[in-house]
Structure formats: C-alpha cells, structure tokens
Short mmCIF file of C-alpha atoms in Angstrom, two decimals:
data_model
loop_
_atom_site.label_atom_id
_atom_site.label_comp_id
_atom_site.label_asym_id
_atom_site.label_seq_id
_atom_site.Cartn_x
_atom_site.Cartn_y
_atom_site.Cartn_z
CA MET A 13 -2.07 40.74 16.62
CA THR A 14 -0.85 37.77 14.58
CA LEU A 15 0.94 35.61 17.18
CA VAL A 16 -1.74 33.33 18.60
CA PHE A 17 0.85 31.07 20.23
CA ASP A 18 4.15 32.34 21.61
CA ALA A 19 6.67 30.12 23.39
CA ILE A 20 9.71 31.21 21.39
CA GLN A 21 13.09 29.98 22.64
CA PRO A 22 15.72 31.13 20.12
CA ASN A 23 18.48 28.71 21.21
CA MET A 24 16.58 25.46 20.69
CA PRO A 25 14.89 23.69 17.78
CA GLN A 26 11.21 24.61 17.57
CA ALA A 27 8.25 24.50 15.18
CA HIS A 28 7.08 27.86 13.85
CA LEU A 29 3.87 28.21 11.83
CA LEU A 30 2.52 30.84 9.47
CA VAL A 31 -1.18 30.07 8.80
CA VAL A 32 -3.31 31.99 6.27
CA GLY A 33 -7.02 31.57 5.53
CA VAL A 34 -8.65 33.91 2.99
CA GLY A 35 -12.41 33.88 2.46
CA ARG A 36 -13.25 37.57 2.14
CA TYR A 37 -12.06 39.12 -1.12
CA PRO A 38 -13.35 42.73 -1.16
CA HIS A 39 -12.29 43.36 -4.76
CA LEU A 40 -13.59 40.13 -6.33
CA LEU A 41 -17.14 39.23 -7.34
CA ASP A 42 -19.73 40.04 -4.65
CA GLY A 43 -17.07 41.83 -2.63
CA ASP A 44 -17.98 44.98 -0.74
CA GLN A 45 -15.35 46.98 -2.65
CA PHE A 46 -15.80 45.35 -6.06
CA ASP A 47 -14.59 47.42 -8.99
CA ALA A 48 -15.53 46.21 -12.47
CA ARG A 49 -12.08 47.26 -13.70
CA VAL A 50 -10.43 44.59 -11.51
CA ARG A 51 -9.36 41.42 -13.27
CA HIS A 52 -11.62 39.21 -11.18
CA LEU A 53 -11.00 35.92 -13.09
CA ASP A 54 -14.64 34.89 -12.32
CA LEU A 55 -13.60 34.40 -8.69
CA GLY A 56 -15.66 35.52 -5.71
CA GLN A 57 -16.13 35.00 -1.99
CA LEU A 58 -15.28 31.83 -0.04
CA THR A 59 -16.43 30.50 3.34
CA SER A 60 -14.33 27.36 3.83
CA PRO A 61 -10.77 28.83 3.99
CA PRO A 62 -11.10 30.72 7.32
CA VAL A 63 -12.80 27.68 8.90
CA SER A 64 -10.06 25.41 7.52
CA ALA A 65 -7.20 27.66 8.67
CA ARG A 66 -8.72 27.82 12.17
CA HIS A 67 -9.03 24.02 12.22
CA PHE A 68 -5.41 23.56 11.16
CA ALA A 69 -4.00 26.14 13.61
CA LYS A 70 -6.17 24.85 16.47
CA TRP A 71 -4.80 21.31 16.06
CA TRP A 72 -1.21 22.56 16.38
CA CYS A 73 -1.99 24.76 19.40
CA GLU A 74 -3.89 22.01 21.22
CA ASN A 75 -2.44 18.68 20.08
CA TYR A 76 1.05 19.07 18.63
CA ASN A 77 3.48 16.86 20.58
CA ASN A 78 7.13 16.65 19.60
CA PRO A 79 9.56 16.70 22.57
CA GLN A 80 12.55 17.13 20.24
CA VAL A 81 11.03 20.09 18.37
CA PRO A 82 8.35 21.72 20.57
CA LEU A 83 5.95 24.34 19.29
CA GLY A 84 7.48 27.80 19.34
CA SER A 85 5.01 30.07 17.56
CA VAL A 86 1.87 30.25 15.44
CA GLU A 87 1.15 33.31 13.32
CA LEU A 88 -2.47 33.41 12.10
CA PHE A 89 -4.06 35.57 9.39
CA LEU A 90 -7.78 35.32 8.64
CA SER A 91 -9.98 37.19 6.19
CA GLU A 92 -13.67 36.56 6.82
CA VAL A 93 -16.92 38.50 6.45
CA ASN A 94 -17.72 38.33 10.15
CA PRO A 95 -14.43 38.13 12.09
CA THR A 96 -14.56 36.29 15.39
CA PRO A 97 -11.77 35.52 17.89
CA PHE A 98 -9.55 32.50 17.34
CA GLU A 99 -10.00 30.27 20.38
CA TYR A 100 -8.32 27.13 21.59
CA THR A 101 -7.54 25.34 24.84
CA HIS A 102 -3.85 24.76 25.53
CA PRO A 103 -3.05 21.65 27.64
CA GLN A 104 -1.07 23.70 30.19
CA ASN A 105 -2.24 27.30 29.75
CA GLY A 106 -5.98 26.70 29.40
CA ALA A 107 -8.43 28.68 27.27
CA GLN A 108 -6.90 31.20 24.86
CA SER A 109 -8.56 33.83 22.64
CA PHE A 110 -6.99 36.08 20.01
CA ALA A 111 -8.12 38.42 17.26
CA ALA A 112 -6.33 37.38 14.06
CA ALA A 113 -4.99 39.96 11.61
CA GLU A 114 -6.44 40.25 8.11
CA ALA A 115 -4.78 38.08 5.48
CA THR A 116 -3.34 40.79 3.26
CA VAL A 117 0.05 40.72 1.59
CA ALA A 118 0.84 43.98 3.37
CA ASN A 119 0.22 42.33 6.75
CA LEU A 120 2.15 39.21 5.80
CA LEU A 121 5.17 41.30 4.86
CA GLN A 122 5.27 42.67 8.41
CA VAL A 123 5.86 39.24 9.97
CA PHE A 124 7.30 37.05 7.20
CA PHE A 125 10.94 37.80 7.88
CA ASP A 126 10.54 37.43 11.65
CA TRP A 127 8.98 34.01 11.01
CA GLN A 128 11.86 33.14 8.69
CA ALA A 129 14.40 34.27 11.30
CA ARG A 130 12.87 31.93 13.89
CA GLY A 131 13.44 29.03 11.53
CA GLU A 132 17.01 30.14 10.88
CA ALA A 133 17.77 30.43 14.61
CA HIS A 134 18.43 26.69 14.92
CA PRO A 135 19.23 24.14 12.17
CA GLY A 136 16.89 21.61 13.80
CA SER A 137 13.83 23.85 13.59
CA LEU A 138 10.65 23.27 11.57
CA LEU A 139 8.96 26.00 9.51
CA VAL A 140 5.35 25.36 8.43
CA PHE A 141 3.44 27.52 5.94
CA TYR A 142 -0.27 26.85 5.39
CA PHE A 143 -2.52 28.70 2.94
CA CYS A 144 -6.19 28.21 2.15
CA GLY A 145 -7.94 30.46 -0.35
CA HIS A 146 -8.03 31.20 -4.08
CA GLY A 147 -5.14 29.99 -6.25
CA VAL A 148 -4.51 30.61 -9.95
CA LEU A 149 -1.83 29.71 -12.48
CA VAL A 150 0.23 32.52 -13.97
CA GLY A 151 2.45 31.20 -16.73
CA GLY A 152 2.12 27.73 -15.20
CA ASP A 153 3.19 28.80 -11.66
CA GLN A 154 0.73 28.81 -8.76
CA VAL A 155 -0.14 32.24 -7.38
CA LEU A 156 -2.08 32.53 -4.10
CA LEU A 157 -4.56 35.38 -3.79
CA ALA A 158 -4.55 37.32 -0.52
CA GLN A 159 -7.37 39.55 0.69
CA ASP A 160 -5.93 42.61 -1.03
CA TYR A 161 -5.91 41.04 -4.50
CA GLY A 162 -7.30 43.69 -6.84
CA GLN A 163 -6.85 46.61 -4.46
CA ASN A 164 -4.86 48.25 -7.25
CA TRP A 165 -6.96 47.39 -10.30
CA ARG A 166 -4.11 48.25 -12.69
CA SER A 167 -1.81 45.73 -10.95
CA PRO A 168 -4.15 43.35 -9.08
CA PHE A 169 -1.49 40.71 -8.39
CA ARG A 170 0.24 43.10 -5.98
CA GLY A 171 -2.17 41.48 -3.53
CA ALA A 172 -1.01 37.94 -4.27
CA ILE A 173 1.83 35.56 -3.42
CA ASN A 174 4.18 34.04 -5.98
CA PHE A 175 4.22 30.67 -4.25
CA MET A 176 6.99 29.00 -6.25
CA ARG A 177 9.38 31.88 -5.68
CA MET A 178 8.42 32.01 -2.03
CA TYR A 179 9.04 28.36 -1.22
CA GLN A 180 12.15 28.09 -3.38
CA GLY A 181 13.63 31.20 -1.78
CA LEU A 182 12.84 29.97 1.71
CA ALA A 183 14.11 26.48 0.93
CA SER A 184 17.44 27.94 -0.10
CA ALA A 185 17.73 30.32 2.85
CA VAL A 186 16.73 28.16 5.83
CA ALA A 187 18.64 25.07 6.95
CA GLY A 188 15.81 23.56 9.04
CA HIS A 189 12.94 21.50 7.69
CA LYS A 190 10.34 23.42 5.67
CA CYS A 191 6.74 22.24 5.13
CA PHE A 192 4.26 23.95 2.82
CA PHE A 193 0.59 22.95 2.77
CA ILE A 194 -1.34 24.75 0.02
CA ASP A 195 -5.11 24.28 0.04
CA ALA A 196 -6.04 26.16 -3.12
CA CYS A 197 -7.22 25.56 -6.67
CA SER A 198 -4.82 25.37 -9.60
CA ASN A 199 -7.31 25.56 -12.45
CA VAL A 200 -7.57 29.23 -13.47
CA PRO A 201 -4.85 29.86 -16.06
CA VAL A 202 -3.55 33.37 -16.68
CA ASP A 203 -1.48 32.93 -19.82
CA ASP A 204 -1.02 36.54 -20.96
CA LEU A 205 1.23 37.45 -18.01
CA ASP A 206 4.78 36.48 -17.21
CA ILE A 207 5.09 35.43 -13.58
CA ARG A 208 8.05 37.81 -13.22
CA ASP A 209 5.91 40.76 -14.33
CA ALA A 210 2.64 39.91 -12.59
CA GLY A 211 3.60 41.74 -9.41
CA ALA A 212 2.89 38.90 -6.98
CA GLU A 213 5.02 39.04 -3.83
CA GLY A 214 7.72 36.37 -3.64
CA PHE A 215 9.26 37.64 -0.38
CA LEU A 216 12.71 36.18 -1.14
CA PRO A 217 15.06 35.90 -4.12
CA THR A 218 15.44 32.42 -5.55
CA THR A 219 18.85 30.81 -5.78
CA SER A 220 20.12 27.50 -7.08
CA PRO A 221 19.05 24.47 -5.01
CA ASN A 222 21.55 23.60 -2.30
CA THR A 223 21.77 21.25 0.67
CA ASN A 224 18.86 23.04 2.38
CA TRP A 225 16.54 21.57 -0.30
CA GLN A 226 17.19 18.14 1.23
CA ARG A 227 14.73 19.04 4.02
CA LEU A 228 11.67 20.23 2.16
CA MET A 229 8.00 19.18 1.82
CA VAL A 230 5.50 20.81 -0.52
CA LEU A 231 1.95 19.39 -0.57
CA ARG A 232 -0.67 21.08 -2.73
CA ALA A 233 -4.38 20.29 -2.50
CA ALA A 234 -4.90 20.20 -6.25
CA VAL A 235 -2.75 19.22 -9.19
CA ASP A 236 -2.33 21.85 -11.91
CA GLY A 237 -5.57 22.24 -13.84
CA SER A 238 -7.80 21.00 -11.02
CA SER A 239 -9.86 22.31 -8.11
CA ALA A 240 -9.78 22.10 -4.33
CA TYR A 241 -13.15 21.70 -2.64
CA GLY A 242 -14.80 22.79 0.58
CA LYS A 243 -18.44 22.87 1.65
CA LEU A 244 -20.13 26.06 2.80
CA ASN A 245 -18.71 27.10 6.19
CA LYS A 246 -17.04 23.71 6.63
CA VAL A 247 -13.45 22.50 6.78
CA SER A 248 -12.12 21.77 3.28
CA ARG A 249 -11.48 18.23 2.05
CA PHE A 250 -7.71 18.63 1.96
CA THR A 251 -7.39 20.23 5.40
CA ASN A 252 -9.77 17.68 6.88
CA ALA A 253 -7.63 14.85 5.48
CA LEU A 254 -4.39 16.56 6.54
CA VAL A 255 -5.49 16.99 10.17
CA GLU A 256 -6.83 13.42 10.27
CA CYS A 257 -3.36 12.22 9.24
CA LEU A 258 -1.69 14.44 11.85
CA ARG A 259 -4.03 13.02 14.49
CA GLY A 260 -2.72 9.54 13.80
CA ARG A 261 -3.85 8.19 10.46
CA GLY A 262 -0.48 9.16 9.00
CA ALA A 263 1.50 7.40 11.73
CA LYS A 264 4.09 4.67 11.59
CA LYS A 265 5.86 2.81 14.38
CA ILE A 266 9.57 3.54 14.91
CA GLY A 267 11.45 2.04 17.86
CA GLY A 268 8.28 1.41 19.82
CA ARG A 269 6.92 4.93 19.21
CA TRP A 270 4.02 5.90 16.96
CA VAL A 271 5.12 8.97 15.00
CA ILE A 272 3.90 10.99 12.03
CA THR A 273 6.74 12.12 9.79
CA THR A 274 7.03 14.14 6.62
CA GLN A 275 7.43 10.86 4.75
CA SER A 276 4.85 8.73 6.54
CA ILE A 277 2.02 11.20 5.96
CA THR A 278 2.02 11.31 2.15
CA ASP A 279 0.39 8.00 1.17
CA PRO A 280 -2.17 8.09 4.02
CA LEU A 281 -3.13 11.63 2.97
CA TYR A 282 -3.95 10.35 -0.51
CA ARG A 283 -6.02 7.49 0.92
CA VAL A 284 -7.90 9.61 3.46
CA LEU A 285 -8.63 12.28 0.85
CA SER A 286 -9.89 9.58 -1.53
CA ALA A 287 -12.31 8.36 1.15
CA ILE A 288 -13.56 11.92 1.73
CA ASN A 289 -14.03 12.33 -2.04
CA PHE A 290 -16.18 9.18 -2.04
CA ASP A 291 -18.25 10.29 0.95
CA GLU A 292 -18.90 13.81 -0.35
CA GLY A 293 -19.46 12.82 -3.97
CA GLY A 294 -19.12 15.10 -6.96
CA LEU A 295 -15.78 15.61 -8.67
CA ALA A 296 -12.80 13.95 -7.02
CA GLN A 297 -9.98 16.09 -5.67
CA VAL A 298 -6.43 14.96 -6.36
CA HIS A 299 -3.60 16.47 -4.33
CA THR A 300 0.02 16.59 -5.40
CA PRO A 301 3.19 16.07 -3.35
CA GLU A 302 5.35 18.51 -5.31
CA ALA A 303 8.45 17.93 -3.19
CA ASN A 304 9.30 15.71 -0.24
CA ALA A 305 12.98 15.45 0.62
CA GLY A 306 14.37 14.31 3.92
CA GLU A 307 12.33 13.12 6.91
CA MET A 308 11.33 14.87 10.10
CA VAL A 309 8.93 13.94 12.88
CA LEU A 310 5.80 16.12 12.77
CA GLN A 311 4.04 14.49 15.71
CA GLU A 312 4.76 11.89 18.36
CA CYS A 313 1.50 10.16 19.24
CA PRO A 314 0.98 10.12 23.03
CA ALA A 315 -0.94 6.81 22.62
CA PRO A 316 -1.41 4.27 19.81
CA PRO A 317 -3.46 6.01 17.11
CA GLU A 318 -7.11 5.26 16.54
CA VAL A 319 -7.78 3.72 13.13
CA PRO A 320 -11.11 3.41 11.28
CA VAL A 321 -12.32 -0.17 10.84
CA VAL A 322 -15.18 -1.27 8.59
CA ILE A 323 -16.61 -4.78 9.00
CA ASP A 324 -18.94 -6.24 6.40
CA PHE A 325 -19.80 -9.70 5.09
CA ASP A 326 -20.27 -11.39 1.76
CA PRO A 327 -23.13 -12.25 1.25
CA GLN A 328 -24.25 -8.74 2.06
CA ASN A 329 -27.36 -9.66 4.05
CA ALA A 330 -25.30 -11.65 6.59
CA ILE A 331 -24.17 -8.51 8.46
CA ASP A 332 -27.81 -7.73 9.35
CA GLU A 333 -28.20 -11.07 11.18
CA ALA A 334 -24.93 -11.00 13.12
CA SER A 335 -24.03 -10.29 16.72
CA LEU A 336 -20.46 -9.03 16.31
CA THR A 337 -17.40 -8.89 18.51
CA LEU A 338 -14.10 -7.19 17.68
CA GLU A 339 -11.50 -8.64 20.03
CA SER A 340 -8.06 -7.18 20.72
CA LEU A 341 -5.24 -9.73 20.63
CA GLN A 342 -2.59 -7.70 22.42
CA GLY A 343 -2.30 -5.59 25.52
CA PRO A 344 -5.14 -5.50 28.02
CA PRO A 345 -8.06 -7.72 26.87
CA ARG A 346 -10.60 -5.57 25.08
CA GLN A 347 -13.77 -6.27 23.15
CA LEU A 348 -16.15 -4.11 21.15
CA ASN A 349 -19.62 -5.52 20.58
CA ARG A 350 -22.57 -4.82 18.30
CA PRO A 351 -25.98 -6.50 18.40
CA PRO A 352 -27.72 -7.42 15.12
CA GLN A 353 -28.61 -4.33 13.08
CA THR A 354 -28.69 -3.22 9.48
CA GLY A 355 -25.57 -2.29 7.57
CA LYS A 356 -21.81 -2.33 7.92
CA TRP A 357 -20.14 -1.96 11.30
CA ALA A 358 -17.67 0.89 11.76
CA PRO A 359 -16.73 0.68 15.46
CA ALA A 360 -15.26 3.82 17.02
CA GLY A 361 -12.17 4.02 19.20
CA VAL A 362 -10.20 1.13 17.65
CA THR A 363 -6.52 1.57 18.45
CA ALA A 364 -3.80 0.20 16.18
CA GLY A 365 -2.97 -3.44 16.88
CA PHE A 366 -4.07 -7.00 16.07
CA TYR A 367 -7.71 -8.08 16.21
CA ARG A 368 -10.14 -10.91 15.52
CA VAL A 369 -13.79 -10.67 14.44
CA LYS A 370 -16.37 -13.08 15.87
CA ALA A 371 -19.95 -13.40 14.65
CA GLN A 372 -23.02 -15.26 15.88
CA PHE A 373 -26.06 -15.26 13.62
CA ARG A 374 -29.73 -15.08 14.51
CA ASN A 375 -31.78 -18.19 13.76
CA GLN A 376 -28.61 -19.94 12.61
CA ALA A 377 -28.83 -18.05 9.31
CA PHE A 378 -25.10 -18.75 8.89
CA PRO A 379 -22.61 -20.82 10.88
CA ASP A 380 -20.90 -18.96 13.71
CA PHE A 381 -17.70 -17.33 12.47
CA GLU A 382 -14.29 -16.40 13.84
CA SER A 383 -11.79 -14.60 11.60
CA GLU A 384 -8.07 -15.08 11.37
CA PRO A 385 -6.09 -12.40 13.25
CA PHE A 386 -5.61 -9.23 11.23
CA ALA A 387 -3.70 -5.98 11.73
CA VAL A 388 -5.43 -2.64 12.25
CA LEU A 389 -2.86 -0.08 11.11
CA PRO A 390 -2.96 3.55 9.97
CA PRO A 391 -4.46 4.89 7.85
CA GLY A 392 -7.23 2.23 7.78
CA PRO A 393 -9.92 1.18 7.30
CA GLU A 394 -9.26 -2.51 7.83
CA PRO A 395 -10.44 -5.02 6.69
CA THR A 396 -10.81 -3.28 3.35
CA GLU A 397 -12.86 -6.08 1.75
CA PRO A 398 -16.03 -7.84 3.01
CA ILE A 399 -15.38 -11.03 4.96
CA ARG A 400 -16.47 -13.91 2.77
CA LEU A 401 -18.60 -16.48 4.56
CA SER A 402 -18.78 -20.08 3.38
#
C-alpha cells in the first residue's frame, strides 16, 4: 500500500504527492545485508529521513488548504529499521492509519507513472516530489540512494535515482506546476562514473526545456559539496524549516488573503533554516533553490499566520527588571503580558499584524517605556534587534 491519502478527481486540478524517506540501507555500512563488495561510499544507516518524511506527509494530509487545488493523493514510501504505521487525523475523515511501502526503486517504478498521469490529467494540477535520505554526486549530478542501493554489488546505482534526469523529464512532460524538495547531502563525489552509465533510474527521457519549465520549483537541502543535517530520530533541519514555512512563516498577503506560494516561501526558508542552524550549532546547512519559475499557491492560511517575536532590551540587564506588554493595534484588542523574569521574551501565539511593546521597570530601574508601532510579519522574528533604552 502506498496511497495514504486518496481523494482523486481526474477532471479537476489537484495536488498529488510522492513522498520518500530512506533510513534503512541494507547493503550499506551496518546494514543487515552488507556485502563488502558493495561500493558503500562510507555511507551507513540513517534515522532522521523516515521521521522527516512522515512529518512532511502528515502536514499535507492534516493541514493542506487550497480550495483552488485541493489535495488529491499522497503516495508514501518509508524504509526504516522498525516499520510502524503512518498515522494522521484528517479534518473530515478522522484518524487514519496505513502501512507504507518500502522505499526501493523497484517499488517507486510501480507508482511513478500513475503519479505522473494524475498531474497530467489537468493543467492546473500540482505535483510534489519529496525525498529524504542519502544523496551523492555522480559526475556533478545529484543521485538519490533508495533502499535497494547496492543490492546488485556490480551495479549498485541500479538502486538509486538520477534526480536531474527525473525532474527535467517530468518538467518537460507535465504542464502543471512541479515542486521538488530534496533533503539529502551533496558532498560525496563519484568522479570515475559517467551519470549516463551509472545505472541510476531517471524514470523519464529528458527533452529540451519548453513552456512547461515555466512552472517549476526545485529546492535542495544542501548546495553541491555540502551536507544536510538531522538529529537522531528527529525531523531534519531542512524539513523542519520547510514545514514551518508551509504552516505560515512563508506567507504573504494577497488581496486580503494570507497565502504561501512557490515564490513567497524561498526567502523565509533561508531565514528559518539559518535560525535552526544557530539553535542547533555545529556546521551550518545551506540550501539551494536550483529552479523557481512561475508562481502557484501552496497553501491558503485559514487564519493570519503566527509569527515568532523576540523582545529584548539594550542594555541587556533591563529585560530582567521589566513587566512587559505586547499590545495588538488592529482587530479585537489583545494583550500578551510577562512579569519580570530573566532573559529575552519570546511570546507564543502572536499573529501577523501591528503591535506596540510597553514596559514598566521594578524599582524605577529605567523609565517606563512604550515603543513605536511595529509590524509582525512572516517569517519573523520581529523586532530583530534589541530595543535601545535611553
């Protein structure tokens, strides 16, 4: 079973997803079918990709909202050491549970062309491909390793995806909008193979770019030569940032509606990922928007998005003495309050709009303060600099 969401209506524009998360690699290092003859490239087992793929697919099944292009289908492939059902709660249909198929190239081949055909059924449709797992560079092109990489030790890349050929072939064949989110490293070069001879599956022939390329997004988690990161059994940095942007941090206001589009999401994704890099420490991860042509709504926010806000003062010790109020200046009157305590204030549940900060200080350590109005807009946080007190 690979369809974990099925509301297919062939005569209307719909969103159709193909989601792949590969953590178990039987033929790589520490795999249960490891063969020393396999070209393992010093790669082994992963725990973050299945968690990340579940997180991504769950958001679409539970939260996706686009009246013009409703969700039609989600195909899910997971390779994990201890498989468990994929579960989510649909707003209308309630709790759902499915056993995902293993993320092998052989399994992908069984559904790829059906998924493509759904996108071709209406020129207003949206096709989304998401992959999280190992990625390497063969002759400078990114190749994505599926679970069956190395199953044939003489031709290990038979269990891999030639990503450039795949997306270029699909971009040429399908008139609707195409989005590719690739959460994989690009830092293991394989220079002694030609991409055409490696054996990786490209699914489709590539043709010269045509008008269909005007509706194409390709976002990769790591620029060539760099890594993508994820903590043990946790959602990866890139997928975490991507879903945060889909939830609202990638939104912009158009005609009174808050929407996330293929164009509006790119700069916020960079900023949210940068913040995650800072919080998690270690080497920074830099994603790359390889292609982004045309614009399509990915999500219509049912309410104004919530935006992170960080409030701090200069001098730094002033925040510890302050009773703080964050006051909304539009819509129903609303205030968020914090009594004096140590450290910056990052109030939760702040919706986009205009605000004012008020502060009263214990023992008159500083004069009472009221800020000028400021905008709280995605992706946040705002204000980005400490408020300077006289």
